[in-house]
XYZ file of C-alpha atoms in Angstrom:
766
model
C -10.250 -58.390 -75.100
C -12.726 -55.559 -73.523
C -11.750 -52.126 -74.639
C -14.654 -51.414 -71.278
C -12.996 -50.080 -67.807
C -13.975 -52.255 -64.200
C -16.662 -49.685 -63.250
C -15.990 -50.540 -59.529
C -12.081 -48.990 -60.218
C -13.459 -44.931 -59.583
C -15.803 -46.530 -56.317
C -13.014 -48.541 -54.900
C -9.978 -45.822 -55.095
C -12.947 -43.408 -54.006
C -13.621 -45.203 -50.960
C -8.910 -45.606 -50.861
C -9.431 -41.354 -50.609
C -11.643 -41.364 -47.715
C -10.683 -43.815 -46.117
C -6.487 -42.647 -46.025
C -9.316 -38.978 -45.442
C -10.500 -40.660 -42.123
C -7.267 -42.502 -40.439
C -6.132 -39.050 -40.910
C -7.873 -37.021 -39.500
C -8.787 -39.661 -36.288
C -4.738 -39.689 -35.992
C -4.977 -35.834 -35.836
C -8.380 -36.211 -33.144
C -6.097 -38.829 -31.260
C -3.353 -36.198 -31.022
C -5.293 -32.832 -29.883
C -7.477 -35.434 -27.319
C -4.046 -36.436 -25.912
C -2.332 -32.914 -26.317
C -6.394 -31.712 -24.187
C -5.857 -33.590 -22.242
C -1.953 -33.437 -20.780
C -3.001 -29.650 -21.052
C -6.166 -30.009 -18.092
C -3.279 -32.882 -16.368
C -0.981 -29.741 -16.205
C -3.046 -27.687 -14.713
C -4.284 -29.651 -11.947
C -0.846 -30.829 -11.157
C 0.323 -27.257 -10.965
C -3.080 -26.875 -8.790
C -2.431 -29.197 -6.610
C 1.728 -28.226 -5.696
C 0.250 -24.404 -5.382
C -1.842 -25.425 -3.202
C 0.404 -28.386 -1.287
C 3.676 -27.130 -1.501
C 2.748 -23.286 -2.332
C 0.073 -22.356 0.003
C 1.871 -20.556 2.269
C 4.029 -19.063 -0.500
C 7.642 -19.488 -1.743
C 10.479 -17.534 -0.720
C 10.231 -15.698 -3.144
C 8.869 -12.795 -1.051
C 7.375 -11.426 -5.102
C 4.735 -13.156 -4.973
C 2.940 -11.406 -2.507
C 3.555 -7.676 -4.261
C 1.239 -9.691 -6.859
C -0.844 -11.674 -5.003
C -1.248 -6.939 -2.790
C -1.487 -5.810 -6.822
C -4.292 -8.285 -7.029
C -6.410 -6.656 -4.318
C -5.658 -3.177 -5.251
C -6.493 -4.382 -8.780
C -10.364 -5.878 -6.940
C -10.966 -2.807 -5.561
C -10.344 -0.333 -8.818
C -7.603 1.011 -6.802
C -3.865 1.003 -8.131
C -2.362 2.499 -5.335
C -2.110 2.259 -1.306
C -3.996 5.444 -0.342
C -1.625 5.177 3.430
C -1.018 8.825 4.493
C 0.810 9.491 7.336
C 0.933 5.353 8.119
C 2.379 5.052 5.183
C 5.831 3.883 6.642
C 3.521 1.792 8.631
C 2.246 -0.397 6.537
C 5.028 -0.566 3.864
C 5.274 -4.013 1.231
C 7.387 -5.441 0.028
C 8.589 -3.614 -3.596
C 6.234 -0.787 -3.085
C 7.464 3.103 -3.608
C 6.018 5.278 -1.126
C 5.384 8.408 -2.522
C 4.026 11.200 -0.258
C 1.323 8.801 1.463
C 0.544 6.904 -1.425
C 1.869 3.418 -2.153
C 2.020 1.859 -6.247
C 4.304 -2.086 -6.576
C 7.401 -1.402 -8.815
C 5.937 -3.753 -11.099
C 3.461 -3.209 -14.195
C -0.193 -4.936 -13.131
C -0.479 -7.327 -16.296
C -0.095 -10.436 -14.316
C -1.857 -9.157 -11.550
C -4.927 -8.325 -13.329
C -4.370 -11.846 -14.935
C -4.318 -13.250 -10.299
C -7.339 -10.663 -10.702
C -9.358 -12.283 -12.798
C -9.251 -15.857 -10.892
C -10.148 -14.236 -7.715
C -13.246 -11.862 -8.835
C -14.147 -15.722 -10.419
C -13.527 -18.008 -7.057
C -12.198 -16.394 -4.961
C -8.711 -18.878 -5.439
C -5.806 -16.875 -7.311
C -4.388 -20.442 -7.391
C -7.343 -20.926 -10.414
C -4.844 -18.354 -12.644
C -1.938 -19.969 -11.638
C -3.772 -24.144 -13.293
C -5.543 -22.197 -16.093
C -1.512 -19.903 -17.446
C 0.226 -23.822 -16.747
C -2.063 -25.930 -18.988
C -2.474 -23.032 -21.598
C 2.134 -23.082 -22.056
C 1.075 -26.861 -22.495
C -1.271 -26.143 -25.202
C 0.172 -23.279 -26.805
C 3.485 -24.698 -26.797
C 1.579 -27.674 -28.597
C 0.422 -25.301 -31.119
C 3.862 -23.995 -31.928
C 5.045 -27.671 -32.524
C 2.005 -28.571 -34.578
C 2.184 -25.048 -36.704
C 5.626 -25.958 -37.104
C 6.050 -28.707 -37.808
C 3.308 -31.614 -36.750
C 1.387 -32.391 -34.599
C 3.485 -35.699 -33.393
C 6.576 -33.095 -32.523
C 3.889 -30.319 -31.193
C 2.529 -33.327 -28.676
C 6.148 -34.008 -27.972
C 6.713 -31.138 -26.902
C 4.039 -29.899 -24.285
C 5.090 -32.974 -22.748
C 8.646 -31.751 -22.220
C 7.160 -28.659 -21.553
C 5.467 -29.210 -18.680
C 8.016 -32.110 -17.759
C 10.856 -29.234 -17.254
C 10.926 -28.965 -13.170
C 11.506 -24.299 -14.204
C 8.084 -24.535 -16.042
C 6.014 -26.986 -12.981
C 7.589 -24.739 -9.904
C 7.714 -21.656 -11.775
C 3.642 -21.752 -13.310
C 2.431 -22.837 -9.552
C 4.039 -19.620 -7.267
C 2.583 -16.486 -8.263
C 5.378 -14.567 -9.829
C 5.183 -12.923 -13.286
C 7.511 -15.581 -15.632
C 4.928 -18.176 -16.992
C 1.507 -15.254 -17.572
C 4.429 -13.440 -19.239
C 5.782 -17.402 -21.471
C 1.845 -17.184 -21.951
C 1.520 -14.545 -23.709
C 4.583 -14.344 -25.902
C 3.311 -17.505 -27.226
C 0.014 -16.902 -27.618
C 2.532 -13.543 -30.025
C 4.456 -16.533 -31.856
C 1.641 -19.056 -32.339
C -0.384 -16.670 -33.618
C 2.040 -15.315 -35.797
C 3.295 -18.107 -37.485
C -0.585 -19.033 -38.277
C -0.993 -14.994 -39.939
C 2.001 -16.308 -42.115
C 1.315 -19.669 -43.083
C -2.691 -18.588 -43.647
C -1.786 -15.525 -44.409
C -4.306 -14.642 -42.232
C -5.100 -11.250 -40.463
C -7.122 -12.013 -37.741
C -4.594 -13.822 -36.657
C -2.233 -11.293 -37.010
C -4.821 -8.903 -34.976
C -4.341 -10.900 -31.980
C -0.544 -11.542 -32.591
C -0.229 -7.687 -32.111
C -3.008 -7.723 -29.037
C -0.615 -10.082 -27.045
C 2.710 -9.245 -27.255
C 1.248 -6.053 -27.022
C 0.284 -6.990 -23.859
C 3.687 -9.108 -22.446
C 5.111 -6.055 -22.946
C 3.008 -4.640 -20.763
C 3.694 -7.045 -18.172
C 7.202 -7.170 -19.279
C 9.196 -5.028 -21.570
C 12.179 -6.136 -21.102
C 11.347 -10.170 -22.141
C 8.513 -9.146 -24.494
C 10.938 -7.292 -26.898
C 13.500 -10.103 -26.269
C 11.309 -13.418 -27.510
C 9.504 -10.875 -29.628
C 13.074 -9.862 -31.423
C 13.264 -11.789 -34.147
C 9.635 -12.140 -35.436
C 10.522 -8.355 -35.304
C 13.136 -8.336 -38.442
C 11.222 -10.975 -39.220
C 8.357 -8.544 -40.125
C 10.320 -6.264 -40.717
C 12.643 -8.035 -43.647
C 8.869 -9.192 -45.418
C 7.299 -5.547 -45.660
C 10.489 -3.873 -47.028
C 10.600 -6.927 -49.634
C 7.105 -6.561 -50.615
C 7.546 -3.009 -51.009
C 10.460 -3.625 -52.894
C 8.859 -6.315 -55.263
C 5.655 -3.916 -55.958
C 7.444 -0.650 -56.283
C 7.497 1.118 -53.751
C 3.663 2.227 -51.230
C 1.500 0.384 -53.785
C -2.526 0.662 -53.216
C -4.244 -1.336 -51.676
C -0.564 -2.348 -49.552
C -0.088 -6.070 -50.950
C -0.370 -8.680 -48.010
C 2.198 -8.889 -45.354
C 2.366 -4.879 -44.820
C -1.248 -5.086 -43.382
C -0.926 -8.121 -42.268
C 2.309 -7.090 -40.018
C 1.150 -3.885 -39.686
C -1.329 -4.804 -37.949
C 0.256 -6.486 -35.534
C 2.577 -3.558 -35.165
C 0.103 -1.407 -34.838
C -2.064 -2.723 -32.103
C 1.577 -3.935 -30.140
C 2.405 -0.168 -31.033
C -1.202 0.344 -28.912
C -0.126 -1.556 -25.719
C 3.493 0.044 -25.459
C 1.263 3.303 -25.684
C -0.763 1.501 -22.237
C 2.856 1.106 -20.639
C 3.564 4.590 -21.175
C 0.355 6.630 -19.797
C 0.266 3.846 -16.770
C 3.780 5.139 -16.429
C 2.711 8.545 -16.110
C 0.080 7.762 -13.593
C 2.319 6.494 -11.352
C 5.667 7.982 -11.291
C 5.226 10.945 -13.727
C 6.470 10.625 -16.580
C 6.557 7.888 -19.102
C 8.842 6.923 -19.617
C 9.884 6.772 -16.374
C 8.658 2.918 -15.047
C 8.059 2.108 -11.580
C 10.568 -0.161 -11.684
C 13.246 2.468 -12.326
C 11.235 4.520 -9.619
C 12.104 2.153 -7.346
C 15.413 1.924 -8.800
C 16.780 3.713 -10.522
C 20.208 1.692 -11.347
C 18.074 -1.815 -11.253
C 17.208 -1.892 -15.113
C 19.959 -3.042 -18.030
C 22.775 -2.037 -18.683
C 27.036 -2.342 -17.177
C 28.638 -0.520 -14.783
C 27.141 0.551 -10.888
C 23.910 -1.424 -10.449
C 21.878 -0.570 -7.156
C 18.545 -1.907 -5.561
C 18.113 -1.414 -1.940
C 21.279 -2.197 -0.040
C 22.783 -4.321 -3.005
C 25.385 -2.752 -5.449
C 27.347 -4.009 -7.791
C 29.774 -3.273 -10.264
C 28.298 -5.267 -13.394
C 31.514 -5.833 -15.965
C 30.986 -7.626 -19.461
C 32.999 -10.590 -17.188
C 30.370 -10.595 -14.821
C 27.836 -10.457 -17.157
C 29.002 -13.710 -19.206
C 29.918 -15.568 -16.427
C 27.305 -15.188 -14.931
C 24.735 -16.137 -17.740
C 27.288 -19.127 -18.409
C 26.761 -20.246 -15.123
C 23.225 -19.507 -15.338
C 23.326 -21.257 -19.115
C 25.091 -24.614 -17.518
C 22.067 -25.178 -14.462
C 19.507 -24.355 -16.293
C 20.680 -27.477 -19.193
C 21.198 -29.812 -16.573
C 18.516 -29.219 -13.635
C 16.389 -26.631 -15.080
C 15.297 -28.813 -18.221
C 13.480 -31.866 -18.543
C 14.957 -34.467 -17.671
C 18.677 -32.107 -16.923
C 21.095 -33.639 -19.504
C 18.963 -35.528 -21.474
C 16.294 -33.271 -21.956
C 18.920 -30.748 -23.311
C 20.310 -33.568 -25.942
C 17.193 -34.039 -26.519
C 17.126 -30.012 -27.654
C 19.958 -30.260 -29.656
C 19.655 -33.664 -31.397
C 16.013 -32.216 -32.991
C 17.735 -28.281 -33.262
C 20.331 -30.493 -34.779
C 17.480 -32.912 -37.898
C 15.848 -29.881 -38.769
C 18.914 -28.317 -40.030
C 19.954 -30.761 -41.813
C 17.375 -31.338 -43.586
C 16.566 -27.807 -44.256
C 20.118 -27.579 -46.131
C 19.062 -31.276 -47.360
C 16.009 -28.793 -49.337
C 13.423 -31.759 -47.431
C 10.889 -30.672 -44.462
C 11.908 -31.844 -40.964
C 9.663 -33.907 -40.449
C 6.545 -33.222 -42.939
C 4.266 -30.539 -42.738
C 2.826 -29.117 -40.401
C -0.910 -29.975 -40.079
C 0.921 -33.690 -39.833
C -0.122 -35.621 -43.688
C 1.853 -36.924 -46.023
C 4.197 -34.813 -48.576
C 3.373 -36.466 -51.446
C -0.665 -36.044 -51.041
C 0.971 -32.356 -51.489
C 1.321 -30.706 -55.403
C 4.993 -29.241 -55.270
C 3.933 -25.497 -54.645
C 1.984 -26.698 -51.624
C 5.207 -28.423 -50.849
C 7.963 -26.054 -51.922
C 5.851 -23.350 -49.325
C 5.800 -25.558 -47.166
C 9.286 -26.284 -46.614
C 10.210 -22.937 -46.654
C 7.757 -22.443 -43.876
C 8.906 -24.691 -41.714
C 12.516 -23.493 -42.480
C 11.599 -19.781 -41.476
C 9.327 -20.732 -38.307
C 12.016 -22.937 -36.947
C 14.698 -20.365 -37.039
C 12.888 -18.071 -35.418
C 12.829 -20.263 -32.403
C 16.696 -20.566 -32.861
C 16.632 -16.609 -32.883
C 14.901 -16.719 -30.060
C 17.346 -18.467 -28.778
C 19.215 -16.112 -29.401
C 17.859 -13.342 -28.598
C 17.483 -14.595 -24.476
C 20.912 -15.067 -24.706
C 22.689 -12.484 -25.844
C 19.701 -9.878 -24.310
C 19.794 -11.379 -19.891
C 23.271 -10.201 -21.065
C 22.237 -6.451 -20.411
C 20.268 -7.766 -17.410
C 21.927 -7.485 -13.666
C 19.249 -9.809 -12.562
C 20.997 -13.673 -13.749
C 23.869 -12.320 -11.558
C 21.570 -11.494 -7.778
C 19.876 -14.785 -9.057
C 23.457 -16.560 -7.797
C 23.929 -16.250 -3.678
C 27.365 -17.854 -4.971
C 28.259 -19.083 -7.831
C 29.263 -22.628 -8.580
C 27.019 -23.444 -6.197
C 23.416 -23.943 -7.620
C 21.744 -24.674 -4.838
C 22.507 -21.816 -2.890
C 20.607 -18.940 -3.678
C 16.873 -17.537 -5.712
C 18.161 -19.985 -8.608
C 17.989 -23.260 -6.416
C 14.216 -23.125 -5.639
C 12.939 -21.551 -9.602
C 16.177 -22.524 -11.990
C 17.234 -19.514 -13.716
C 13.687 -17.586 -14.146
C 14.514 -14.377 -16.577
C 16.073 -17.458 -19.412
C 12.171 -18.742 -18.780
C 11.446 -18.793 -22.590
C 14.245 -20.736 -23.434
C 12.239 -23.390 -22.480
C 9.674 -22.684 -25.636
C 12.250 -23.780 -28.567
C 14.046 -25.677 -25.857
C 10.710 -28.296 -25.707
C 9.862 -27.533 -29.392
C 13.557 -28.749 -30.441
C 12.867 -31.348 -28.102
C 10.179 -32.482 -29.730
C 11.242 -33.466 -33.159
C 14.026 -35.723 -31.863
C 11.394 -37.584 -30.112
C 8.642 -37.282 -32.628
C 11.847 -38.454 -35.063
C 12.807 -41.357 -32.581
C 9.234 -42.559 -32.935
C 9.810 -42.602 -37.132
C 12.438 -44.586 -36.806
C 10.895 -46.732 -34.286
C 8.582 -47.611 -36.634
C 11.575 -47.690 -39.348
C 12.780 -51.014 -36.907
C 10.444 -52.481 -36.295
C 9.443 -52.477 -40.309
C 12.578 -53.889 -40.918
C 12.545 -56.326 -37.863
C 9.032 -57.607 -39.118
C 11.057 -58.459 -42.392
C 13.281 -61.250 -40.628
C 11.841 -62.358 -37.498
C 7.840 -63.144 -37.056
C 6.037 -60.138 -36.652
C 5.228 -60.311 -33.264
C 7.651 -60.692 -31.808
C 9.866 -57.573 -33.919
C 6.562 -55.679 -32.365
C 7.869 -56.662 -29.361
C 10.616 -56.024 -29.281
C 10.228 -52.470 -30.773
C 7.116 -51.816 -27.757
C 10.405 -53.452 -24.933
C 12.948 -50.481 -26.690
C 10.598 -47.657 -26.319
C 9.247 -48.931 -22.908
C 12.433 -48.670 -21.274
C 13.123 -45.162 -23.163
C 10.000 -43.969 -21.643
C 10.992 -45.684 -18.384
C 14.584 -43.238 -18.246
C 13.600 -39.824 -19.315
C 10.630 -39.941 -16.556
C 12.360 -41.594 -13.721
C 14.731 -38.723 -15.041
C 11.951 -36.250 -14.989
C 10.483 -37.301 -11.663
C 13.684 -36.546 -10.137
C 14.895 -33.117 -12.324
C 12.133 -31.917 -10.639
C 12.304 -33.481 -7.378
C 15.445 -31.906 -5.877
C 14.059 -28.085 -5.712
C 10.034 -29.328 -4.535
C 12.124 -31.115 -1.451
C 13.968 -27.434 -1.311
C 9.975 -26.029 -1.248
C 8.903 -28.515 0.562
C 11.470 -27.962 3.821
C 10.048 -24.057 3.484
C 6.041 -24.598 3.872
C 7.206 -27.055 6.466
C 9.545 -23.926 8.473
C 6.211 -21.015 6.985
C 3.293 -23.381 8.506
C 4.912 -23.725 11.778
C 5.518 -19.773 12.125
C 2.352 -19.016 11.123
C 0.158 -20.862 12.974
C -1.171 -18.638 15.356
C -2.423 -15.707 13.438
C -3.752 -18.486 10.740
C -5.343 -20.365 14.127
C -6.548 -17.341 15.239
C -10.139 -15.557 14.370
C -9.928 -11.219 13.355
C -12.667 -8.724 14.031
C -11.258 -5.479 14.029
C -7.776 -6.594 15.512
C -4.791 -5.007 14.340
C -1.177 -6.819 14.337
C 2.039 -5.735 14.539
C 4.322 -7.679 13.550
C 8.686 -7.868 13.167
C 10.799 -6.448 10.970
C 13.450 -9.377 10.174
C 14.395 -8.084 6.966
C 14.336 -4.826 6.894
C 10.991 -2.030 7.126
C 8.622 -4.653 4.961
C 5.719 -5.717 5.045
C 4.714 -9.340 3.440
C 9.411 -9.788 3.377
C 9.154 -11.585 4.788
C 6.704 -12.783 6.267
C 3.894 -12.522 2.621
C 0.544 -14.113 3.859
C 0.131 -10.767 6.417
C -1.161 -8.782 4.500
C -3.593 -5.033 4.210
C -6.933 -4.923 2.391
C -6.236 -2.197 -0.236
C -8.105 0.359 1.971
C -6.023 -0.808 5.552
C -9.699 -1.409 6.436
C -9.782 -5.090 6.733
C -11.317 -7.512 9.659
C -7.350 -7.336 10.730
C -4.259 -4.614 9.276
C -0.972 -5.748 9.624
C 1.799 -2.625 10.693
C 5.061 -3.566 11.089
C 6.351 -3.739 14.877
C 8.930 0.025 15.504
C 10.174 2.297 17.837
C 7.549 3.545 20.189
C 6.513 6.684 18.423
C 5.875 5.328 15.426
C 3.339 1.989 17.154
C 1.421 4.643 19.197
C 0.691 6.321 15.339
C -0.403 3.330 14.494
C -2.426 2.454 17.878
C -3.496 6.692 17.489
C -5.140 5.397 13.731
C -7.093 2.616 15.277
C -8.069 3.626 18.463
C -10.966 1.152 18.341
C -8.854 -2.171 17.297
C -7.929 -5.239 19.967
C -4.324 -5.414 19.679
C -1.557 -8.235 19.003
C 2.025 -8.401 18.347
C 3.446 -11.027 16.408
C 6.811 -12.306 17.597
C 8.924 -15.368 17.622
C 11.841 -17.467 19.266
C 14.845 -17.731 16.783
C 16.636 -15.758 14.128
C 14.778 -16.053 10.562
C 16.814 -17.261 8.403
C 16.087 -18.129 4.868
C 17.744 -21.664 5.845
C 14.716 -23.471 5.665
C 16.631 -25.995 8.508
C 16.131 -23.331 11.048
C 12.853 -22.587 12.898
C 11.531 -20.113 14.336
C 8.986 -20.817 17.543
C 6.336 -18.596 16.979
C 3.069 -16.538 20.069
C 0.812 -13.800 18.630
C 0.310 -12.456 21.789
C -2.150 -9.650 22.963
C -1.799 -5.962 23.814
C -2.917 -3.533 25.374
C -2.385 -0.134 26.643
C -2.067 0.786 30.073
C -2.968 4.355 31.046
C -3.446 6.619 34.310
C -1.954 8.753 36.201
C 0.529 6.603 36.808
C 1.085 2.480 35.713
C 3.055 1.052 38.773
C 4.097 -2.078 37.493
C 6.008 -5.034 39.032
C 8.367 -7.672 38.199
C 8.118 -11.379 39.402
C 10.908 -13.500 37.592
C 12.325 -17.391 39.001
C 15.972 -17.900 40.416
C 17.909 -20.700 40.265
C 20.561 -22.212 43.099
C 23.890 -20.256 43.022
C 22.577 -17.446 41.834
C 25.112 -14.751 44.281
C 23.396 -11.843 42.916
C 20.897 -10.157 40.840
C 20.958 -6.919 39.390
C 18.228 -4.654 39.144
C 17.978 -1.496 36.432
C 16.110 0.417 34.392
C 16.586 2.806 31.199
C 15.382 4.701 28.347
C 16.466 4.496 24.911
C 15.048 8.576 23.688
C 14.276 9.899 26.921
C 18.407 9.815 28.583
C 19.911 11.125 25.301
C 17.517 14.622 25.074
C 19.765 17.149 26.368
C 19.162 17.470 30.038
C 17.544 15.168 30.614
C 19.073 13.799 34.013
C 20.317 9.910 34.818
C 20.725 8.088 31.837
C 19.439 4.477 34.058
C 18.778 3.913 37.874
C 20.082 0.269 38.940
C 20.391 -1.228 42.272
C 21.433 -4.775 43.299
C 20.107 -7.634 45.321
C 22.369 -9.705 46.959
C 22.362 -13.720 47.371
C 18.011 -14.291 45.943
C 16.290 -17.298 46.891
C 13.678 -18.424 45.161
C 11.771 -15.960 42.850
C 12.471 -11.730 42.915
C 9.903 -8.992 42.820
C 10.218 -5.900 41.696
C 8.656 -2.845 41.801
C 8.897 0.004 38.459
C 6.436 2.933 38.231
C 6.110 4.732 34.994
C 4.692 8.710 35.883
C 5.286 12.105 33.420
C 8.519 12.668 34.728
C 9.757 9.715 33.689
C 10.771 5.591 34.715
C 11.651 4.790 38.968
C 12.587 2.076 39.833
C 11.569 0.804 43.209
C 14.516 0.429 45.827
C 17.397 2.221 43.574
C 18.854 5.434 44.544
C 18.009 8.186 41.980
C 16.010 5.806 41.001
C 13.855 8.255 38.024
C 14.839 7.913 34.561
C 12.909 10.507 32.093
C 10.481 9.259 28.920
C 10.713 11.639 26.253
C 6.787 12.883 26.132
C 6.078 11.890 22.283
C 6.936 8.219 22.960
C 10.009 6.475 24.854
C 11.300 2.757 24.933
C 11.470 1.721 29.200
C 14.232 -1.548 29.547
C 13.367 -3.146 32.825
C 16.223 -5.293 33.180
C 17.153 -8.402 36.830
C 20.758 -9.501 35.194
C 21.266 -13.529 37.424
C 24.725 -13.383 38.587
C 26.812 -16.625 39.766
C 30.205 -17.256 41.456
C 31.589 -18.279 38.398
C 30.677 -14.824 36.576
C 28.069 -16.304 33.587
C 24.924 -13.935 33.641
C 21.497 -14.842 33.345
C 19.118 -11.852 32.093
C 15.126 -11.515 31.808
C 15.202 -8.290 30.247
C 11.439 -6.268 29.554
C 11.054 -3.266 26.697
C 7.641 -1.429 27.562
C 6.486 1.596 24.516
C 5.392 4.280 26.670
C 4.190 7.965 26.574
C 2.884 11.121 27.988
C -0.361 12.498 27.602
C -1.524 13.797 24.988
C 0.234 11.759 21.556
C -3.489 10.903 21.201
C -6.021 8.546 22.401
C -5.180 4.412 22.809
C -7.726 1.830 22.125
C -8.067 -0.461 24.927
C -7.586 1.365 27.917
C -7.845 -0.835 31.065
C -7.956 2.418 33.001
C -10.387 4.448 31.557
C -6.845 5.762 29.986
C -7.752 8.922 27.529
C -6.044 11.426 25.555
C -6.486 13.452 29.475
C -4.478 10.731 31.686
C -1.321 11.439 32.483
C 0.865 8.005 30.397
C 0.396 5.570 28.401
C 2.880 2.210 28.907
C 1.904 -0.985 25.965
C 1.175 -4.095 28.214
C 2.802 -6.571 28.008
C 6.362 -5.567 26.771
C 7.669 -7.337 24.960
C 10.260 -9.864 26.782
C 13.121 -11.997 26.088
C 15.749 -13.862 28.252
C 19.797 -14.306 27.657
C 21.966 -16.505 28.939
C 25.033 -14.526 29.619
C 25.090 -11.838 27.717
C 21.289 -8.588 28.322
C 20.312 -7.939 24.761
C 19.554 -11.287 22.687
C 17.174 -10.346 20.528
C 14.356 -12.786 18.938
C 16.554 -15.084 19.907
C 15.357 -14.730 23.860
C 11.820 -14.288 22.910
C 9.963 -15.351 26.363
C 7.690 -17.919 24.587
C 4.308 -18.194 28.744
C 2.646 -20.963 27.346
C 5.367 -22.798 25.883
C 6.907 -25.057 29.326
C 9.609 -26.429 27.099
C 10.831 -23.021 25.547
C 12.658 -22.851 28.599
C 14.579 -24.152 32.067
C 11.678 -25.045 35.037
C 13.935 -22.242 36.906
C 12.766 -19.710 34.549
C 9.615 -17.561 35.259
C 8.890 -14.633 34.532
C 5.505 -12.497 34.912
C 4.722 -8.659 34.698
C 1.739 -6.663 36.493
C 0.654 -3.234 35.355
C -2.509 -1.178 36.004
C -2.837 2.591 35.293
C -3.097 4.674 38.520
C -5.395 7.583 38.761
C -4.915 9.797 41.930
C -4.608 12.660 40.952
């Protein structure tokens, strides 16, 4: 017998080794390619939702804050310099300080939106990039902690979660901050696993930027990692017997992370000093000092709450329940997957085995014992850090009353901001939930492979393969249907709001502006972008159109004086503006003019239905009648048996508003500006009434120059009147607000007999 070995044996072994290596690389490449395609698909889908469902933005009016802030950054500004017009152009959630206006939010998310505005003229590109980036980073995180199969499953679960999909499609800071937190987590874990100084530096930059974006959110996410770094540094110093030179690897790497993170904390404090005058006073605190974390009295604007630990537990309990049942992928199914995956991983860690193998997807059998033990320790540590994120986010949000404000009413997940976006202060929880859910999905895939192997030993392999494919297909179909159902409900709610906004903004969107000034109403108080988010000014308040709040006559005339050469308009609507998407309004964009002269003569003609017994004509002023010694508060007269139509003559002069045909017919006006109100109230035999009401801003000459005067009026003219007046028609009452706004261009908005015509001319009879 020959003792010579077969010369082909080493070559055969080498070929098998190379073949196995190529197969693993190919498998890893396929998984990475699938993750890349998934990320691109998520980005495209996010852009599509943002451009359609949220084309005119959402019910969360913070979007307008970030877009206005992005425009400021693009123009090289941190604030709007509005001077005396600050109150007239005050955007929602901006702080007014001596004529300058600055946002309550830190500028990092807005800067991210500004990049795509600068490059593409479309900020929604940033939404798409952030959504795609989050999906890709969740893949990398899952692959780093466990393996690529887990990473791919986790990315899919994250992307399909309703809270991720909806919140990533609007201009809010939660998805961008999570993007930075994910960069930090992946870089930190890579720095630990690979002992990489470069990744350590990247981790510090990322968490520093996240702190600059949303300090409290960044601290909660980073808390377990910071604790881990402190322990590793302490152990390294102890093992070295004191502060050694050169520094041990853990000290150098974690020290670099801390250095870069601290640098951005310094940038944040410098920004605070620039905006508020104090490095420790954040802009949100300057806006509402009682709006930060903590218990006791909490307050923002007119909303006050005694925030107690009991209320914190109750509101956060509801928020977490809604997250678990409505806002993770497939609702309860996604939560069960995360629990199952976390339980499976914990069980294997306790038994000393890795959850799903080495982090690069290779078999543990191919590693030496030292490498295998190191990978098991790393996987266990990284998994515990992800679990620590859950604990930190849940406990940390107990100290912030914001979650309570998302819930309009407890136990109703379809009311309040939570109905449209989920409990977004817990947005970072989607990361560990998705990764642990990915563990369960990957384990299920391995279970199906084992099932196929067992079935193949008992039935024909083709039949076994078909059975396993059928089980997998049913599982995927059930998961897909559950995910689609979970996403459908909030998107439907937002689509209803989109329909409302499309109708409401149509007159403005269809108008062509060129050096115009538009007054807008104030249904929620004196704020721009609340609720009309698309009506945003250029940072210099000098764009083709300037939007200003429609307030009292003195303030409106001040705006007109500041823009004497612009064409004037008033945006108004019939109906009441509410958050209810089913309550639409009928809008109009009405051109305005300033009529001026020594006197302005006006005629109001109204329609009269049958059976009207009397018409009561009345004129009053809002400010002048309240002045001491101003004289009569109103003038009035009655017309009996009006028939068909009625014309009322009235005029505005320096001495006041005069109603023709009435005794003591002149009502004084305040020289700096006043509101003249003329009403015609029709009364039928039953006592029912119908009132034509018009309110005109008027002032005596000398208040400043006004543009667009039909009579060529100047500051030397006697009076100025903004024309046409605000007109409304009211049943049973004499004042009905926007519910009765007159729409002259809409014949279906009023009864056929309703006619409301006005005419005015400046008269120079000096």
